[in-house]
Amino acid sequence: MPKTVATQTQKPAPRLGLLDALRITAALIVVLYHYTAWGHDHWGTQAAEFWPVLSEFTRYGQLGVQLFFLISGFVILMSLQGKNVIGFIGSRVGRLYPAYWLAVIAAAVLSLRIWPSGNEGRSASDILPNLTMMQAGFGITDMDGVYWTLWVELRFYVLLAVLLSLGFVKNKHILVLSAVWPALGLYLHFTSLDKLQEWIAGQYAALFAAGMVLFLIYQSGHSIRRWFMVAANTAIAAFFTGIKGRNDADLLSGLDIPAWHFQLLTVLCVALLAACTLTPLKNVQGKWLAVAGSLTYPLYLVHQLWGWWLIDQLHGAVNKYVLLAGVLVLMLVIAYLVARFVEQPLGLPLRNTTIRGLTAAQAWTKKIFAKPGLVIPESKYQQSWHQIR
């Protein structure tokens, strides 16, 4: 019987410790990029000018986002195992929203009350739409600029949820998705259908796809076809990352960086993920790695605006090395507190509440629309509430 991603029932594999290390590394290089190379003047002058040596390295920190998307393709496909679509939606809601809601409220307080000069046109009317995580789809300003990546991720989750609801989650279906989605994104790049390209997250599709195929190799073994798909998607991802990397370096930081730098680093990101998950390095374990990985999401959510505010307020009075190190440590401490006292206690109840609500809605819908004598068959992937992990 062909393997099916969503219905694997074997004992879960040990936690991939170096995958957690990659996640926190991606977050930290994004943080350093925003603090020392992004085109702001909160240090009293342009960040890259204020950090002339460090910025030679951190100017590539935007690659952390591409690494996030790559890892997400691997991890989210893994999270589909043992879940139906309701379980998958519940797990995503419970995982994403507790820390995000806190971050939105904190960003609103900072930009609208504490530091209005740094709000960049945000208003109180933006808060409620931001709490949905779908504000970018309606042209509403993010309360913090880093939220743009969450809208990209959300579209990936929706795509997988649709496939899961239709039962298209076997390995062969994932391979088809990993071929068609990036190819469509590449095709649309050379047309005038920019809006459609944006809506399907076409320029990031190959990153998610490469991560998904690497998971299939991790789960089901090597094959020429799977490795060909990894190579093809790496090439497409490098193409788009080279374009975006060079444009963002110029637009956001005033730097002239050749596209091939970003393309080469994209290949390196794929190689790192493969090394951490498909070689003996996958056996590296450590509780501290899991803790470090748990800081990734809250650190990403809170670091930009609050870090910039602290730098803006203190750069004239504190040594720049002490200030940079202090802000980094403070953001990590805040990330730990959010992970420990917001995500841990609220994530599971929110997941369970979401699953119960969606299950009740599903039952109500069937009751309303089912006609006497009409049997609505259960999906072959449908699971009971007690089977959802």
Short mmCIF file of C-alpha atoms in Angstrom, two decimals:
data_model
loop_
_atom_site.label_atom_id
_atom_site.label_comp_id
_atom_site.label_asym_id
_atom_site.label_seq_id
_atom_site.Cartn_x
_atom_site.Cartn_y
_atom_site.Cartn_z
CA MET A 1 0.00 0.00 0.00
CA PRO A 2 1.45 3.43 -0.91
CA LYS A 3 2.60 5.51 1.97
CA THR A 4 0.35 8.37 2.96
CA VAL A 5 1.74 11.40 4.72
CA ALA A 6 -1.40 12.09 6.75
CA THR A 7 -2.05 8.58 8.05
CA GLN A 8 1.28 7.30 9.27
CA THR A 9 0.71 5.51 12.55
CA GLN A 10 4.23 4.32 13.39
CA LYS A 11 6.04 5.56 16.46
CA PRO A 12 7.25 9.13 15.87
CA ALA A 13 10.93 9.49 15.12
CA PRO A 14 13.16 11.15 17.73
CA ARG A 15 13.19 14.93 17.68
CA LEU A 16 15.61 16.36 15.13
CA GLY A 17 17.82 18.42 17.39
CA LEU A 18 19.75 20.20 14.67
CA LEU A 19 16.50 21.23 13.02
CA ASP A 20 15.81 23.27 16.16
CA ALA A 21 19.34 24.66 15.86
CA LEU A 22 18.66 25.71 12.27
CA ARG A 23 15.43 27.42 13.29
CA ILE A 24 16.96 29.55 16.03
CA THR A 25 19.94 30.30 13.78
CA ALA A 26 17.58 31.56 11.07
CA ALA A 27 15.85 33.79 13.61
CA LEU A 28 19.11 35.20 14.96
CA ILE A 29 20.51 36.09 11.55
CA VAL A 30 17.25 37.90 10.74
CA VAL A 31 17.50 39.77 14.05
CA LEU A 32 21.10 40.82 13.36
CA TYR A 33 20.15 41.83 9.84
CA HIS A 34 17.38 44.09 11.12
CA TYR A 35 19.60 45.61 13.80
CA THR A 36 22.86 46.13 11.91
CA ALA A 37 22.26 46.10 8.14
CA TRP A 38 18.65 47.05 7.43
CA GLY A 39 18.28 50.62 6.20
CA HIS A 40 17.19 52.39 9.40
CA ASP A 41 18.91 55.20 11.26
CA HIS A 42 18.06 54.26 14.85
CA TRP A 43 21.77 54.17 15.67
CA GLY A 44 21.94 57.86 14.75
CA THR A 45 23.05 57.01 11.22
CA GLN A 46 22.36 54.23 8.72
CA ALA A 47 22.83 50.85 10.41
CA ALA A 48 25.19 49.47 7.74
CA GLU A 49 27.37 52.58 8.08
CA PHE A 50 27.34 52.36 11.87
CA TRP A 51 28.39 48.69 11.70
CA PRO A 52 30.74 48.72 8.67
CA VAL A 53 32.46 45.40 9.46
CA LEU A 54 29.60 43.43 10.99
CA SER A 55 27.19 44.48 8.25
CA GLU A 56 29.45 42.86 5.66
CA PHE A 57 28.09 39.60 7.04
CA THR A 58 24.68 40.51 8.44
CA ARG A 59 23.60 42.13 5.14
CA TYR A 60 22.78 38.58 4.03
CA GLY A 61 20.51 38.04 7.03
CA GLN A 62 17.37 38.30 4.95
CA LEU A 63 18.23 34.71 3.91
CA GLY A 64 16.96 33.70 7.33
CA VAL A 65 13.42 34.10 6.00
CA GLN A 66 14.14 31.80 3.06
CA LEU A 67 15.56 29.27 5.51
CA PHE A 68 12.36 29.58 7.57
CA PHE A 69 10.24 28.73 4.52
CA LEU A 70 12.48 25.81 3.62
CA ILE A 71 12.30 24.37 7.15
CA SER A 72 8.54 25.01 7.20
CA GLY A 73 8.04 22.81 4.15
CA PHE A 74 9.78 19.97 6.00
CA VAL A 75 8.20 20.48 9.42
CA ILE A 76 4.61 21.21 8.36
CA LEU A 77 4.49 18.13 6.16
CA MET A 78 5.73 16.18 9.17
CA SER A 79 2.97 17.70 11.30
CA LEU A 80 0.30 16.36 8.92
CA GLN A 81 0.98 12.84 10.08
CA GLY A 82 -1.89 11.32 12.01
CA LYS A 83 -4.20 14.30 11.47
CA ASN A 84 -7.32 15.01 9.49
CA VAL A 85 -7.95 18.52 8.21
CA ILE A 86 -9.65 19.62 11.44
CA GLY A 87 -6.73 18.36 13.49
CA PHE A 88 -4.27 20.10 11.22
CA ILE A 89 -6.12 23.43 11.40
CA GLY A 90 -6.40 23.11 15.18
CA SER A 91 -2.68 22.42 15.54
CA ARG A 92 -1.78 25.45 13.42
CA VAL A 93 -4.15 27.78 15.29
CA GLY A 94 -2.87 26.59 18.66
CA ARG A 95 0.72 26.93 17.53
CA LEU A 96 0.59 30.32 15.84
CA TYR A 97 -1.95 32.59 17.47
CA PRO A 98 -1.24 32.88 21.24
CA ALA A 99 2.21 34.45 20.79
CA TYR A 100 1.07 36.34 17.70
CA TRP A 101 -1.89 38.00 19.43
CA LEU A 102 0.37 39.13 22.27
CA ALA A 103 2.92 40.44 19.76
CA VAL A 104 0.28 42.42 17.83
CA ILE A 105 -1.03 44.05 20.99
CA ALA A 106 2.50 44.85 22.18
CA ALA A 107 3.42 46.31 18.78
CA ALA A 108 0.28 48.44 18.83
CA VAL A 109 1.06 49.80 22.29
CA LEU A 110 4.62 50.61 21.25
CA SER A 111 3.90 52.21 17.88
CA LEU A 112 0.71 54.07 18.82
CA ARG A 113 1.47 55.13 22.39
CA ILE A 114 5.08 54.76 23.46
CA TRP A 115 6.86 55.49 20.15
CA PRO A 116 4.43 57.15 17.73
CA SER A 117 7.31 58.55 15.66
CA GLY A 118 8.19 55.01 14.67
CA ASN A 119 4.74 53.76 13.70
CA GLU A 120 5.21 54.31 9.94
CA GLY A 121 1.59 55.17 9.25
CA ARG A 122 -0.05 52.51 11.43
CA SER A 123 -3.32 53.34 13.15
CA ALA A 124 -5.61 51.87 15.77
CA SER A 125 -7.95 50.65 13.02
CA ASP A 126 -5.19 48.27 11.88
CA ILE A 127 -5.15 46.33 15.15
CA LEU A 128 -8.24 44.14 14.71
CA PRO A 129 -7.44 43.07 11.13
CA ASN A 130 -3.89 42.30 12.25
CA LEU A 131 -5.20 39.88 14.87
CA THR A 132 -6.49 37.67 12.04
CA MET A 133 -3.00 37.29 10.52
CA MET A 134 -4.64 37.87 7.13
CA GLN A 135 -4.32 41.66 7.03
CA ALA A 136 -1.88 41.68 4.11
CA GLY A 137 -4.46 39.95 1.93
CA PHE A 138 -6.72 42.97 2.38
CA GLY A 139 -4.02 45.58 1.88
CA ILE A 140 -3.88 46.53 5.57
CA THR A 141 -0.57 47.58 7.13
CA ASP A 142 1.18 45.07 9.38
CA MET A 143 1.54 46.29 12.96
CA ASP A 144 5.13 45.03 12.71
CA GLY A 145 6.93 44.67 9.40
CA VAL A 146 8.03 41.09 10.09
CA TYR A 147 4.44 39.83 9.87
CA TRP A 148 4.62 39.73 6.07
CA THR A 149 6.18 36.27 6.25
CA LEU A 150 3.23 34.93 8.25
CA TRP A 151 0.89 35.73 5.38
CA VAL A 152 3.14 33.71 3.08
CA GLU A 153 3.15 30.81 5.55
CA LEU A 154 -0.61 31.01 6.00
CA ARG A 155 -1.21 30.47 2.30
CA PHE A 156 1.01 27.39 2.42
CA TYR A 157 -1.05 26.02 5.31
CA VAL A 158 -4.30 26.68 3.47
CA LEU A 159 -3.00 24.85 0.42
CA LEU A 160 -2.06 21.80 2.49
CA ALA A 161 -5.38 21.91 4.36
CA VAL A 162 -7.26 21.83 1.05
CA LEU A 163 -5.21 18.87 -0.17
CA LEU A 164 -5.73 17.10 3.14
CA SER A 165 -9.49 17.62 2.97
CA LEU A 166 -9.51 16.10 -0.51
CA GLY A 167 -7.34 13.17 0.50
CA PHE A 168 -4.47 14.21 -1.78
CA VAL A 169 -1.71 13.61 0.74
CA LYS A 170 0.07 10.53 -0.52
CA ASN A 171 3.71 10.85 -1.42
CA LYS A 172 2.85 10.98 -5.12
CA HIS A 173 0.47 13.88 -4.52
CA ILE A 174 3.11 15.82 -2.59
CA LEU A 175 5.58 15.27 -5.42
CA VAL A 176 3.04 16.59 -7.93
CA LEU A 177 2.43 19.64 -5.74
CA SER A 178 6.18 20.15 -5.42
CA ALA A 179 6.46 20.20 -9.20
CA VAL A 180 3.35 22.15 -10.23
CA TRP A 181 3.31 24.93 -7.61
CA PRO A 182 6.90 26.17 -8.14
CA ALA A 183 6.60 25.72 -11.93
CA LEU A 184 3.45 27.84 -11.92
CA GLY A 185 5.22 30.46 -9.85
CA LEU A 186 8.10 30.51 -12.31
CA TYR A 187 5.74 30.79 -15.28
CA LEU A 188 3.78 33.65 -13.72
CA HIS A 189 7.02 35.54 -13.08
CA PHE A 190 7.43 35.95 -16.83
CA THR A 191 3.84 37.11 -17.38
CA SER A 192 1.90 40.21 -16.39
CA LEU A 193 -0.16 38.26 -13.83
CA ASP A 194 1.63 39.75 -10.85
CA LYS A 195 -1.43 39.65 -8.61
CA LEU A 196 -1.95 35.94 -9.16
CA GLN A 197 1.75 35.34 -8.55
CA GLU A 198 1.39 37.13 -5.22
CA TRP A 199 -1.74 35.26 -4.18
CA ILE A 200 -0.20 31.82 -4.74
CA ALA A 201 3.08 32.90 -3.07
CA GLY A 202 4.77 31.80 -6.28
CA GLN A 203 8.22 33.21 -5.60
CA TYR A 204 8.47 31.22 -2.36
CA ALA A 205 6.81 28.00 -3.56
CA ALA A 206 10.08 26.27 -4.42
CA LEU A 207 11.42 26.78 -0.89
CA PHE A 208 8.40 25.08 0.67
CA ALA A 209 8.52 22.40 -2.03
CA ALA A 210 12.20 21.61 -1.50
CA GLY A 211 11.53 21.23 2.22
CA MET A 212 8.58 18.93 1.57
CA VAL A 213 10.54 16.67 -0.76
CA LEU A 214 13.40 16.47 1.74
CA PHE A 215 10.83 15.29 4.28
CA LEU A 216 9.65 12.60 1.86
CA ILE A 217 13.26 11.43 1.56
CA TYR A 218 13.59 11.49 5.36
CA GLN A 219 10.34 9.55 5.75
CA SER A 220 10.41 7.13 2.81
CA GLY A 221 13.98 6.96 1.52
CA HIS A 222 16.08 8.15 -1.36
CA SER A 223 15.12 8.00 -5.02
CA ILE A 224 16.37 9.64 -8.19
CA ARG A 225 13.00 11.32 -8.74
CA ARG A 226 12.91 12.85 -5.26
CA TRP A 227 16.44 14.16 -5.49
CA PHE A 228 15.73 15.55 -8.93
CA MET A 229 12.78 17.43 -7.41
CA VAL A 230 15.02 18.78 -4.64
CA ALA A 231 17.56 19.97 -7.22
CA ALA A 232 14.93 21.55 -9.49
CA ASN A 233 13.25 23.39 -6.63
CA THR A 234 16.61 24.52 -5.27
CA ALA A 235 17.37 26.05 -8.67
CA ILE A 236 14.00 27.83 -8.81
CA ALA A 237 14.34 29.02 -5.21
CA ALA A 238 17.85 30.33 -5.94
CA PHE A 239 16.55 32.21 -8.98
CA PHE A 240 13.82 34.00 -7.03
CA THR A 241 15.99 34.58 -3.96
CA GLY A 242 18.69 36.15 -6.10
CA ILE A 243 16.17 38.63 -7.51
CA LYS A 244 14.57 39.44 -4.17
CA GLY A 245 17.86 39.53 -2.29
CA ARG A 246 19.45 42.03 -4.65
CA ASN A 247 16.33 44.21 -4.85
CA ASP A 248 15.82 44.24 -1.07
CA ALA A 249 19.48 45.00 -0.44
CA ASP A 250 19.19 48.04 -2.68
CA LEU A 251 15.74 49.18 -1.57
CA LEU A 252 15.96 48.48 2.17
CA SER A 253 19.66 48.97 2.88
CA GLY A 254 21.09 50.94 -0.05
CA LEU A 255 23.57 48.14 -0.72
CA ASP A 256 24.69 46.75 -4.06
CA ILE A 257 24.95 42.98 -3.61
CA PRO A 258 25.20 40.66 -6.62
CA ALA A 259 22.30 38.24 -7.06
CA TRP A 260 24.64 35.26 -7.22
CA HIS A 261 25.59 35.77 -3.57
CA PHE A 262 22.00 35.09 -2.52
CA GLN A 263 21.68 32.24 -5.01
CA LEU A 264 24.72 30.49 -3.61
CA LEU A 265 23.49 30.96 -0.05
CA THR A 266 20.11 29.48 -1.01
CA VAL A 267 21.85 26.32 -2.20
CA LEU A 268 23.75 26.27 1.09
CA CYS A 269 20.48 26.51 3.05
CA VAL A 270 19.08 23.47 1.24
CA ALA A 271 22.32 21.59 1.84
CA LEU A 272 22.20 22.45 5.55
CA LEU A 273 18.64 21.20 5.92
CA ALA A 274 19.54 17.98 4.09
CA ALA A 275 22.62 17.46 6.26
CA CYS A 276 20.68 18.01 9.49
CA THR A 277 17.85 15.63 8.57
CA LEU A 278 19.25 12.98 6.19
CA THR A 279 22.72 12.21 7.56
CA PRO A 280 23.86 10.84 10.94
CA LEU A 281 23.60 14.44 12.18
CA LYS A 282 19.86 13.79 12.48
CA ASN A 283 20.66 11.79 15.63
CA VAL A 284 22.06 14.79 17.49
CA GLN A 285 19.89 15.37 20.53
CA GLY A 286 19.81 17.84 23.36
CA LYS A 287 17.16 19.35 25.56
CA TRP A 288 18.76 22.74 25.14
CA LEU A 289 18.28 22.48 21.38
CA ALA A 290 14.55 21.97 21.85
CA VAL A 291 14.42 24.96 24.20
CA ALA A 292 16.38 27.07 21.73
CA GLY A 293 14.05 26.02 18.91
CA SER A 294 11.03 27.01 20.98
CA LEU A 295 12.34 30.60 21.15
CA THR A 296 12.37 31.00 17.38
CA TYR A 297 8.80 32.11 16.75
CA PRO A 298 8.36 34.55 19.67
CA LEU A 299 11.83 36.00 19.02
CA TYR A 300 10.92 36.63 15.41
CA LEU A 301 7.62 38.25 16.38
CA VAL A 302 8.90 40.72 18.95
CA HIS A 303 12.45 41.61 17.99
CA GLN A 304 12.08 44.26 15.29
CA LEU A 305 10.00 47.17 16.60
CA TRP A 306 10.95 46.74 20.25
CA GLY A 307 14.62 46.30 19.38
CA TRP A 308 14.62 49.36 17.16
CA TRP A 309 12.94 51.41 19.88
CA LEU A 310 15.53 50.41 22.47
CA ILE A 311 18.38 51.17 20.06
CA ASP A 312 16.80 54.52 19.14
CA GLN A 313 16.44 55.49 22.80
CA LEU A 314 19.79 54.28 24.13
CA HIS A 315 22.36 54.48 21.34
CA GLY A 316 23.60 57.89 22.47
CA ALA A 317 24.19 56.77 26.05
CA VAL A 318 25.36 53.15 25.85
CA ASN A 319 28.39 51.62 24.16
CA LYS A 320 27.22 50.18 20.85
CA TYR A 321 28.59 46.68 21.51
CA VAL A 322 27.02 46.56 24.95
CA LEU A 323 23.73 47.86 23.56
CA LEU A 324 23.60 45.37 20.69
CA ALA A 325 24.44 42.45 22.98
CA GLY A 326 22.01 43.68 25.62
CA VAL A 327 19.12 44.05 23.19
CA LEU A 328 19.80 40.57 21.79
CA VAL A 329 19.83 39.02 25.25
CA LEU A 330 16.70 40.92 26.27
CA MET A 331 14.84 39.75 23.16
CA LEU A 332 15.84 36.15 23.88
CA VAL A 333 14.63 36.49 27.47
CA ILE A 334 11.30 37.92 26.28
CA ALA A 335 11.04 35.11 23.73
CA TYR A 336 11.58 32.55 26.51
CA LEU A 337 8.93 34.17 28.71
CA VAL A 338 6.43 34.18 25.83
CA ALA A 339 7.19 30.56 24.98
CA ARG A 340 6.96 29.47 28.62
CA PHE A 341 4.06 31.54 29.91
CA VAL A 342 1.96 32.23 26.80
CA GLU A 343 2.50 29.51 24.21
CA GLN A 344 2.75 26.55 26.56
CA PRO A 345 -0.34 27.24 28.70
CA LEU A 346 -2.54 28.64 25.92
CA GLY A 347 -1.52 26.69 22.81
CA LEU A 348 -3.05 23.33 23.70
CA PRO A 349 -6.38 24.70 24.99
CA LEU A 350 -6.72 26.89 21.90
CA ARG A 351 -5.95 23.92 19.66
CA ASN A 352 -8.52 21.75 21.44
CA THR A 353 -11.16 24.49 21.39
CA THR A 354 -10.61 25.01 17.68
CA ILE A 355 -10.93 21.29 16.97
CA ARG A 356 -14.09 21.01 19.05
CA GLY A 357 -15.62 24.01 17.32
CA LEU A 358 -14.78 22.79 13.83
CA THR A 359 -15.97 19.27 14.65
CA ALA A 360 -19.29 20.64 15.93
CA ALA A 361 -19.63 22.85 12.84
CA GLN A 362 -18.93 19.86 10.60
CA ALA A 363 -21.58 17.77 12.38
CA TRP A 364 -24.10 20.62 12.21
CA THR A 365 -23.45 21.10 8.49
CA LYS A 366 -23.96 17.43 7.77
CA LYS A 367 -27.18 17.43 9.78
CA ILE A 368 -28.55 20.45 7.95
CA PHE A 369 -27.64 19.44 4.42
CA ALA A 370 -27.97 15.67 4.57
CA LYS A 371 -31.22 14.44 3.00
CA PRO A 372 -33.14 11.39 4.30
CA GLY A 373 -31.64 8.28 2.79
CA LEU A 374 -28.52 10.11 1.64
CA VAL A 375 -25.35 8.80 3.21
CA ILE A 376 -22.40 11.15 3.20
CA PRO A 377 -19.30 8.94 3.20
CA GLU A 378 -16.49 9.70 5.57
CA SER A 379 -13.18 10.61 4.01
CA LYS A 380 -10.73 7.74 4.18
CA TYR A 381 -8.55 10.13 6.14
CA GLN A 382 -11.24 11.15 8.63
CA GLN A 383 -10.31 10.42 12.23
CA SER A 384 -12.22 10.59 15.47
CA TRP A 385 -11.53 13.28 18.01
CA HIS A 386 -9.60 10.82 20.20
CA GLN A 387 -7.28 9.88 17.33
CA ILE A 388 -6.13 13.45 16.65
CA ARG A 389 -2.60 14.05 17.89
#
